[in-house]
Amino acid sequence: MEEVDHQEFVQEPQHRPSLSTIEAQGIPVIDLSPITSNNTSPSAIDALTKEIGSACKEWGFFQVTNHGVPLSLKRNLLEASKKFFSQSLEDKKKVSRDESSPSGYYESEYTKDVRDWKEVFDFFAKEPTLFPATIDEHNHRVVQWTNKYPHYPPAFRDIIQEYIEEMEKLAYKLMELIAMSLGLEAKRFERFFIRGQTSFIRLNYYPPCSFPHLALGVGPHKDESALTILAQDEVEGLEVKRKTNQEWIRVKPKSNDYIINLGDIIQVWSNDRYESVEHRAMVNCESERFSIPYFFFPAHDTEVKPLEELINDQNPPKYRPYKSGKFLLYRMINDFKKQNKDNLQIHDYKLA
Ligand code: OGA
Ligand code: NI
């Protein structure tokens, strides 16, 4: 990172992390073998659906094992990411994100107006990805975004594309389980993603930090996605806000697992039956840390609103409809620089 004003990384006292670990029950670990192995029984899928349903309801976060994604893909991508970020700032800036496309490298992102102690590289899962040109609701112009790829290490493009394909398969499977757990038909969500999804993947690099009690790698936030699949290395850092008592719970890295969290879009689709849960990433003095979230997003023109099957007279819609792409664009623009005002949040779409 460049010589920077450290003050802008300092969190408000109520957001500063506690460095002592609370040994608490962790997030649920769910074995996906009923949908990834050959000999599957309907009763096993039924049990899995129930397990997913209660994890979504009680936590909004869970870990998955036996997910079918080869371990080598994650290893290769973490390795490539490490090589990329180990370069000089000057070399990394050759593939900087700019106004023409939000894909690329950048080292100053703000979460709720406090700077994150991290560096990042974003890629769109589909090329090109169609997006609204502006956040103006009345402007219907659309732009095409393409990716920047690092020049080093050389095989980056292949590694990331292979990884994205596997993430997409896993995301569709998880969405089926989530749909069934809500009493919907398995493919209920597919239509929103099949054409024009705006999913993207992010390489997060958290350098060691000499004041980990004051700063955060990523400040507390909820993901705007439908769901997020997170890979992390063996260094701890991710914390999840437990719904029952608002306590921050550390997520222990397990080498072959993925961490799944629900995003704002599922919260709206399910009319608050499932909530998008707040999380953050801590940094530490000694070790660098790498993580790779895959954010699964529908097509930009998807009108996100509570699903009609899940509303009725007793349970009327809690949100007004919004366009997926406009909301995401708004947040992407805002996180890019300090705004000195509150960012748009999903609760801003809440009906009184
Ligand atoms: C994110 C995020 C957590 C982590 O990038 O949205 O929540 O552990 N990252 O890196
Ligand atoms: Ni997140």
Short mmCIF file of C-alpha atoms and ligand atoms in Angstrom, two decimals:
data_model
loop_
_atom_site.label_atom_id
_atom_site.label_comp_id
_atom_site.label_asym_id
_atom_site.label_seq_id
_atom_site.Cartn_x
_atom_site.Cartn_y
_atom_site.Cartn_z
CA MET A 1 0.00 0.00 0.00
CA GLU A 2 1.12 3.57 -0.61
CA GLU A 3 2.05 6.00 2.12
CA VAL A 4 -1.37 6.76 3.46
CA ASP A 5 -3.11 8.73 6.09
CA HIS A 6 -3.75 6.05 8.71
CA GLN A 7 -6.54 8.05 10.25
CA GLU A 8 -8.93 7.12 7.46
CA PHE A 9 -8.67 3.43 8.39
CA VAL A 10 -9.69 3.97 12.01
CA GLN A 11 -13.10 2.59 12.90
CA GLU A 12 -15.53 4.30 15.26
CA PRO A 13 -15.12 2.86 18.78
CA GLN A 14 -18.29 0.73 18.56
CA HIS A 15 -16.99 -0.94 15.38
CA ARG A 16 -13.48 -1.72 16.63
CA PRO A 17 -12.77 -5.45 16.75
CA SER A 18 -12.10 -7.37 19.91
CA LEU A 19 -8.82 -9.25 19.51
CA SER A 20 -9.65 -11.86 22.12
CA THR A 21 -11.38 -14.84 20.57
CA ILE A 22 -14.76 -15.80 21.86
CA GLU A 23 -14.91 -19.58 21.70
CA ALA A 24 -18.47 -20.04 20.73
CA GLN A 25 -20.45 -22.49 18.70
CA GLY A 26 -19.56 -21.77 15.09
CA ILE A 27 -21.76 -21.44 12.03
CA PRO A 28 -23.41 -24.69 10.83
CA VAL A 29 -21.38 -27.08 8.68
CA ILE A 30 -23.49 -28.77 6.01
CA ASP A 31 -22.50 -31.87 4.07
CA LEU A 32 -23.65 -31.54 0.45
CA SER A 33 -23.00 -35.17 -0.53
CA PRO A 34 -26.73 -35.90 -1.08
CA ILE A 35 -26.57 -33.64 -4.15
CA THR A 36 -22.98 -34.28 -5.24
CA SER A 37 -22.69 -38.05 -4.96
CA ASN A 38 -24.20 -40.66 -7.32
CA ASN A 39 -26.27 -42.70 -4.93
CA THR A 40 -28.76 -40.18 -3.67
CA SER A 41 -32.07 -40.88 -2.00
CA PRO A 42 -35.05 -38.53 -1.89
CA SER A 43 -35.07 -38.72 1.90
CA ALA A 44 -31.42 -37.58 2.07
CA ILE A 45 -32.25 -34.58 -0.12
CA ASP A 46 -35.23 -33.87 2.07
CA ALA A 47 -33.08 -33.88 5.19
CA LEU A 48 -30.48 -31.66 3.50
CA THR A 49 -33.17 -29.18 2.45
CA LYS A 50 -34.36 -28.93 6.05
CA GLU A 51 -30.81 -28.42 7.27
CA ILE A 52 -30.27 -25.63 4.73
CA GLY A 53 -33.57 -24.06 5.73
CA SER A 54 -32.71 -23.85 9.40
CA ALA A 55 -29.17 -22.59 8.70
CA CYS A 56 -30.66 -19.84 6.51
CA LYS A 57 -33.22 -18.92 9.11
CA GLU A 58 -31.03 -19.03 12.20
CA TRP A 59 -27.69 -17.86 10.82
CA GLY A 60 -27.79 -16.69 7.22
CA PHE A 61 -24.29 -18.20 7.08
CA PHE A 62 -23.04 -21.77 6.77
CA GLN A 63 -20.04 -23.81 5.67
CA VAL A 64 -20.34 -26.57 3.06
CA THR A 65 -18.32 -29.78 2.72
CA ASN A 66 -18.44 -32.37 -0.09
CA HIS A 67 -19.52 -29.58 -2.44
CA GLY A 68 -18.00 -31.15 -5.55
CA VAL A 69 -15.52 -28.36 -6.36
CA PRO A 70 -12.01 -29.81 -6.81
CA LEU A 71 -9.64 -28.52 -4.13
CA SER A 72 -6.93 -27.89 -6.73
CA LEU A 73 -8.95 -25.04 -8.28
CA LYS A 74 -9.11 -23.08 -5.05
CA ARG A 75 -5.44 -23.77 -4.31
CA ASN A 76 -4.39 -22.61 -7.77
CA LEU A 77 -6.41 -19.43 -7.54
CA LEU A 78 -5.18 -18.55 -4.04
CA GLU A 79 -1.63 -19.17 -5.27
CA ALA A 80 -2.12 -16.98 -8.34
CA SER A 81 -3.71 -14.27 -6.23
CA LYS A 82 -0.75 -14.30 -3.86
CA LYS A 83 1.65 -13.92 -6.77
CA PHE A 84 -0.31 -11.05 -8.24
CA PHE A 85 -0.50 -9.05 -5.01
CA SER A 86 3.18 -9.64 -4.21
CA GLN A 87 4.12 -7.38 -7.14
CA SER A 88 5.06 -3.71 -6.77
CA LEU A 89 2.26 -1.20 -6.51
CA GLU A 90 3.35 0.22 -9.84
CA ASP A 91 2.92 -3.16 -11.56
CA LYS A 92 -0.44 -3.79 -9.93
CA LYS A 93 -1.67 -0.37 -10.99
CA LYS A 94 -1.12 -1.31 -14.64
CA VAL A 95 -4.41 -3.21 -14.36
CA SER A 96 -6.24 -0.69 -12.20
CA ARG A 97 -9.97 -0.39 -12.17
CA ASP A 98 -11.07 2.81 -13.89
CA GLU A 99 -14.20 4.70 -14.87
CA SER A 100 -14.74 2.64 -18.04
CA SER A 101 -15.13 -0.65 -16.16
CA PRO A 102 -15.11 -1.59 -12.49
CA SER A 103 -13.07 -4.71 -13.22
CA GLY A 104 -9.44 -4.56 -12.11
CA TYR A 105 -7.14 -3.76 -9.24
CA TYR A 106 -7.71 -1.13 -6.57
CA GLU A 107 -6.46 -0.42 -3.10
CA SER A 108 -8.89 2.04 -1.67
CA GLU A 109 -12.33 0.79 -0.91
CA TYR A 110 -14.56 2.25 1.75
CA THR A 111 -17.21 0.34 3.66
CA LYS A 112 -19.64 2.79 5.19
CA ASP A 113 -17.11 5.58 4.68
CA VAL A 114 -14.20 4.04 6.60
CA ARG A 115 -11.33 2.81 4.50
CA ASP A 116 -10.76 -0.97 4.41
CA TRP A 117 -7.28 -2.36 5.10
CA LYS A 118 -7.12 -4.34 1.89
CA GLU A 119 -6.31 -4.54 -1.78
CA VAL A 120 -8.73 -6.01 -4.27
CA PHE A 121 -9.10 -7.37 -7.83
CA ASP A 122 -12.60 -7.74 -9.30
CA PHE A 123 -13.66 -9.84 -12.32
CA PHE A 124 -17.05 -10.30 -13.91
CA ALA A 125 -18.14 -13.89 -14.28
CA LYS A 126 -19.57 -13.28 -17.78
CA GLU A 127 -18.01 -11.34 -20.63
CA PRO A 128 -19.35 -8.94 -21.50
CA THR A 129 -21.58 -8.19 -18.52
CA LEU A 130 -24.51 -5.89 -19.28
CA PHE A 131 -25.06 -3.14 -16.76
CA PRO A 132 -27.07 0.08 -16.53
CA ALA A 133 -25.07 3.09 -17.68
CA THR A 134 -26.16 5.26 -14.76
CA ILE A 135 -27.94 4.97 -11.43
CA ASP A 136 -30.71 7.27 -12.69
CA GLU A 137 -33.94 5.22 -12.61
CA HIS A 138 -35.25 6.92 -15.75
CA ASN A 139 -32.15 6.36 -17.85
CA HIS A 140 -32.40 2.97 -19.57
CA ARG A 141 -29.08 3.04 -21.38
CA VAL A 142 -27.02 -0.11 -20.96
CA VAL A 143 -23.24 -0.59 -21.13
CA GLN A 144 -21.07 -3.67 -21.63
CA TRP A 145 -18.37 -4.33 -19.12
CA THR A 146 -15.36 -6.51 -19.79
CA ASN A 147 -12.58 -7.75 -17.57
CA LYS A 148 -9.03 -6.70 -17.05
CA TYR A 149 -6.69 -9.61 -16.39
CA PRO A 150 -3.36 -9.50 -14.59
CA HIS A 151 -0.33 -10.05 -16.83
CA TYR A 152 1.30 -11.95 -13.99
CA PRO A 153 1.10 -14.78 -13.18
CA PRO A 154 0.70 -15.82 -16.82
CA ALA A 155 -2.09 -18.44 -16.59
CA PHE A 156 -4.41 -16.19 -14.61
CA ARG A 157 -7.21 -16.06 -17.12
CA ASP A 158 -7.58 -19.83 -17.38
CA ILE A 159 -7.34 -20.35 -13.63
CA ILE A 160 -10.03 -17.83 -12.88
CA GLN A 161 -12.38 -18.92 -15.64
CA GLU A 162 -12.23 -22.54 -14.55
CA TYR A 163 -12.92 -21.50 -10.98
CA ILE A 164 -15.88 -19.31 -11.96
CA GLU A 165 -17.50 -22.21 -13.85
CA GLU A 166 -17.41 -24.34 -10.73
CA MET A 167 -18.74 -21.52 -8.54
CA GLU A 168 -21.67 -21.05 -10.89
CA LYS A 169 -22.58 -24.75 -10.73
CA LEU A 170 -22.43 -24.70 -6.94
CA ALA A 171 -24.45 -21.48 -6.75
CA TYR A 172 -27.28 -22.98 -8.87
CA LYS A 173 -27.36 -26.09 -6.67
CA LEU A 174 -27.52 -24.00 -3.51
CA MET A 175 -30.28 -21.82 -4.94
CA GLU A 176 -32.29 -24.99 -5.66
CA LEU A 177 -31.93 -26.16 -2.08
CA ILE A 178 -32.85 -22.72 -0.78
CA ALA A 179 -35.90 -22.58 -3.08
CA MET A 180 -37.09 -25.99 -1.85
CA SER A 181 -36.51 -24.97 1.75
CA LEU A 182 -38.91 -22.07 1.16
CA GLY A 183 -41.51 -24.47 -0.26
CA LEU A 184 -40.88 -23.29 -3.84
CA GLU A 185 -40.12 -25.42 -6.87
CA ALA A 186 -36.43 -26.20 -7.16
CA LYS A 187 -35.82 -24.11 -10.31
CA ARG A 188 -37.77 -21.09 -9.10
CA PHE A 189 -34.73 -18.79 -9.07
CA GLU A 190 -33.01 -20.04 -12.21
CA ARG A 191 -34.84 -17.67 -14.59
CA PHE A 192 -33.23 -14.61 -12.97
CA PHE A 193 -29.68 -15.81 -13.64
CA ILE A 194 -29.81 -17.86 -16.81
CA ARG A 195 -29.50 -14.85 -19.12
CA GLY A 196 -27.39 -11.83 -18.25
CA GLN A 197 -26.33 -12.59 -14.68
CA THR A 198 -24.02 -9.91 -13.25
CA SER A 199 -22.11 -12.17 -10.87
CA PHE A 200 -18.55 -11.21 -10.05
CA ILE A 201 -15.60 -12.55 -8.19
CA ARG A 202 -13.23 -10.64 -5.96
CA LEU A 203 -9.69 -11.37 -4.87
CA ASN A 204 -9.19 -9.85 -1.42
CA TYR A 205 -5.70 -9.28 -0.08
CA TYR A 206 -5.34 -8.13 3.53
CA PRO A 207 -1.76 -7.05 4.28
CA PRO A 208 -0.47 -7.28 7.86
CA CYS A 209 -1.57 -4.24 9.85
CA SER A 210 0.20 -2.66 12.82
CA PHE A 211 -3.06 -1.45 14.43
CA PRO A 212 -5.49 -4.39 14.12
CA HIS A 213 -7.44 -3.19 17.15
CA LEU A 214 -8.46 -0.02 15.30
CA ALA A 215 -8.86 -1.00 11.65
CA LEU A 216 -10.77 -3.67 9.73
CA GLY A 217 -9.96 -5.50 6.51
CA VAL A 218 -13.61 -5.06 5.54
CA GLY A 219 -15.91 -3.05 7.73
CA PRO A 220 -19.29 -4.46 8.82
CA HIS A 221 -21.61 -4.88 5.84
CA LYS A 222 -24.21 -7.10 4.20
CA ASP A 223 -23.59 -8.46 0.71
CA GLU A 224 -25.93 -7.10 -2.00
CA SER A 225 -25.87 -10.43 -3.86
CA ALA A 226 -28.43 -13.24 -3.89
CA LEU A 227 -25.79 -15.38 -2.23
CA THR A 228 -22.02 -15.35 -1.79
CA ILE A 229 -19.60 -18.29 -1.88
CA LEU A 230 -16.40 -17.43 -0.01
CA ALA A 231 -13.06 -19.20 -0.16
CA GLN A 232 -10.42 -18.22 2.37
CA ASP A 233 -6.86 -19.27 3.16
CA GLU A 234 -5.84 -20.71 6.54
CA VAL A 235 -5.59 -17.33 8.34
CA GLU A 236 -8.55 -16.37 10.54
CA GLY A 237 -10.32 -13.08 10.05
CA LEU A 238 -13.94 -13.42 8.97
CA GLU A 239 -16.52 -12.61 11.64
CA VAL A 240 -20.28 -13.05 11.43
CA LYS A 241 -22.82 -11.21 13.51
CA ARG A 242 -24.88 -13.83 15.25
CA LYS A 243 -28.57 -13.15 14.88
CA THR A 244 -29.65 -14.35 18.31
CA ASN A 245 -27.39 -12.14 20.44
CA GLN A 246 -25.64 -9.73 18.04
CA GLU A 247 -22.26 -11.16 19.04
CA TRP A 248 -19.39 -11.32 16.52
CA ILE A 249 -18.49 -14.95 15.82
CA ARG A 250 -15.15 -15.89 14.25
CA VAL A 251 -15.35 -18.35 11.34
CA LYS A 252 -12.60 -20.94 11.53
CA PRO A 253 -10.99 -21.66 8.17
CA LYS A 254 -11.26 -25.27 7.00
CA SER A 255 -9.08 -25.99 4.01
CA ASN A 256 -11.60 -27.57 1.66
CA ASP A 257 -14.80 -25.86 2.75
CA TYR A 258 -16.65 -22.90 1.32
CA ILE A 259 -18.55 -20.38 3.37
CA ILE A 260 -21.99 -19.48 2.09
CA ASN A 261 -23.87 -16.39 3.07
CA LEU A 262 -27.23 -15.07 1.99
CA GLY A 263 -27.34 -11.62 0.45
CA ASP A 264 -29.86 -8.79 0.30
CA ILE A 265 -31.66 -10.22 -2.74
CA ILE A 266 -32.73 -13.43 -0.98
CA GLN A 267 -33.86 -11.33 1.93
CA VAL A 268 -36.21 -9.43 -0.36
CA TRP A 269 -37.33 -12.46 -2.41
CA SER A 270 -38.17 -14.33 0.80
CA ASN A 271 -39.87 -11.25 2.26
CA ASP A 272 -37.56 -11.40 5.32
CA ARG A 273 -37.97 -15.12 6.01
CA TYR A 274 -34.25 -15.33 5.38
CA GLU A 275 -32.01 -12.38 6.20
CA SER A 276 -28.77 -11.13 4.81
CA VAL A 277 -26.39 -11.15 7.76
CA GLU A 278 -23.80 -8.59 8.72
CA HIS A 279 -20.16 -9.66 8.59
CA ARG A 280 -16.66 -8.14 8.60
CA ALA A 281 -13.03 -9.16 8.27
CA MET A 282 -10.35 -8.53 10.87
CA VAL A 283 -6.68 -8.02 10.11
CA ASN A 284 -3.64 -8.97 12.20
CA CYS A 285 -0.05 -7.82 12.79
CA GLU A 286 1.84 -10.83 11.48
CA SER A 287 0.13 -12.58 8.63
CA GLU A 288 -1.25 -11.51 5.34
CA ARG A 289 -4.60 -13.03 4.48
CA PHE A 290 -6.32 -13.90 1.20
CA SER A 291 -9.98 -14.53 0.51
CA ILE A 292 -12.08 -14.95 -2.64
CA PRO A 293 -15.80 -14.21 -2.57
CA TYR A 294 -17.98 -15.11 -5.56
CA PHE A 295 -21.06 -12.89 -5.57
CA PHE A 296 -24.01 -14.50 -7.36
CA PHE A 297 -26.18 -11.79 -8.94
CA PRO A 298 -29.18 -11.92 -11.30
CA ALA A 299 -29.43 -10.00 -14.59
CA HIS A 300 -29.20 -6.23 -14.13
CA ASP A 301 -32.80 -5.61 -15.20
CA THR A 302 -34.25 -8.09 -12.70
CA GLU A 303 -36.93 -6.40 -10.68
CA VAL A 304 -36.23 -7.62 -7.17
CA LYS A 305 -39.35 -7.94 -5.02
CA PRO A 306 -40.92 -10.40 -2.58
CA LEU A 307 -42.01 -13.54 -4.49
CA GLU A 308 -45.77 -13.77 -4.91
CA GLU A 309 -45.87 -17.32 -3.50
CA LEU A 310 -44.48 -16.00 -0.23
CA ILE A 311 -46.86 -13.12 0.32
CA ASN A 312 -50.54 -12.97 1.18
CA ASP A 313 -52.98 -10.81 3.14
CA GLN A 314 -51.44 -11.79 6.46
CA ASN A 315 -47.92 -11.40 5.15
CA PRO A 316 -47.91 -8.45 2.73
CA PRO A 317 -44.75 -7.45 0.80
CA LYS A 318 -42.21 -5.72 3.01
CA TYR A 319 -40.20 -4.17 0.15
CA ARG A 320 -40.91 -2.06 -2.87
CA PRO A 321 -39.43 -3.43 -6.10
CA TYR A 322 -35.97 -2.31 -7.18
CA LYS A 323 -33.72 -3.03 -10.14
CA SER A 324 -30.85 -5.31 -9.23
CA GLY A 325 -28.32 -3.54 -11.50
CA LYS A 326 -29.16 -0.01 -10.33
CA PHE A 327 -28.66 -0.92 -6.68
CA LEU A 328 -25.40 -2.73 -7.35
CA LEU A 329 -24.09 0.13 -9.49
CA TYR A 330 -24.96 2.64 -6.80
CA ARG A 331 -23.01 0.65 -4.23
CA MET A 332 -20.04 0.08 -6.53
CA ILE A 333 -19.72 3.80 -7.20
CA ASN A 334 -20.10 4.67 -3.54
CA ASP A 335 -17.63 2.21 -2.10
CA PHE A 336 -15.00 3.55 -4.46
CA LYS A 337 -14.53 6.82 -2.60
CA LYS A 338 -15.37 8.59 0.58
CA GLN A 339 -18.85 10.11 0.42
CA ASN A 340 -19.48 11.69 3.82
CA LYS A 341 -23.04 10.49 3.71
CA ASP A 342 -24.89 7.26 4.39
CA ASN A 343 -24.76 4.70 1.62
CA LEU A 344 -27.90 3.19 0.13
CA GLN A 345 -28.88 0.06 2.09
CA ILE A 346 -31.46 -2.62 1.48
CA HIS A 347 -33.64 -1.27 4.31
CA ASP A 348 -34.08 1.90 2.26
CA TYR A 349 -36.44 -0.14 0.06
CA LYS A 350 -38.49 -1.25 3.01
CA LEU A 351 -42.17 -0.37 2.97
CA ALA A 352 -43.30 1.44 6.07
C1 OGA B 1 -16.51 -9.35 1.19
C2 OGA B 1 -16.31 -10.05 2.48
C3 OGA B 1 -14.93 -11.40 3.92
C4 OGA B 1 -13.55 -11.99 3.99
O1 OGA B 1 -15.52 -9.19 0.45
O2 OGA B 1 -17.68 -8.97 0.92
O3 OGA B 1 -17.21 -10.08 3.26
O4 OGA B 1 -13.34 -12.84 4.85
N1 OGA B 1 -15.12 -10.64 2.73
O5 OGA B 1 -12.69 -11.62 3.21
NI NI B 2 -19.12 -9.53 2.35
#
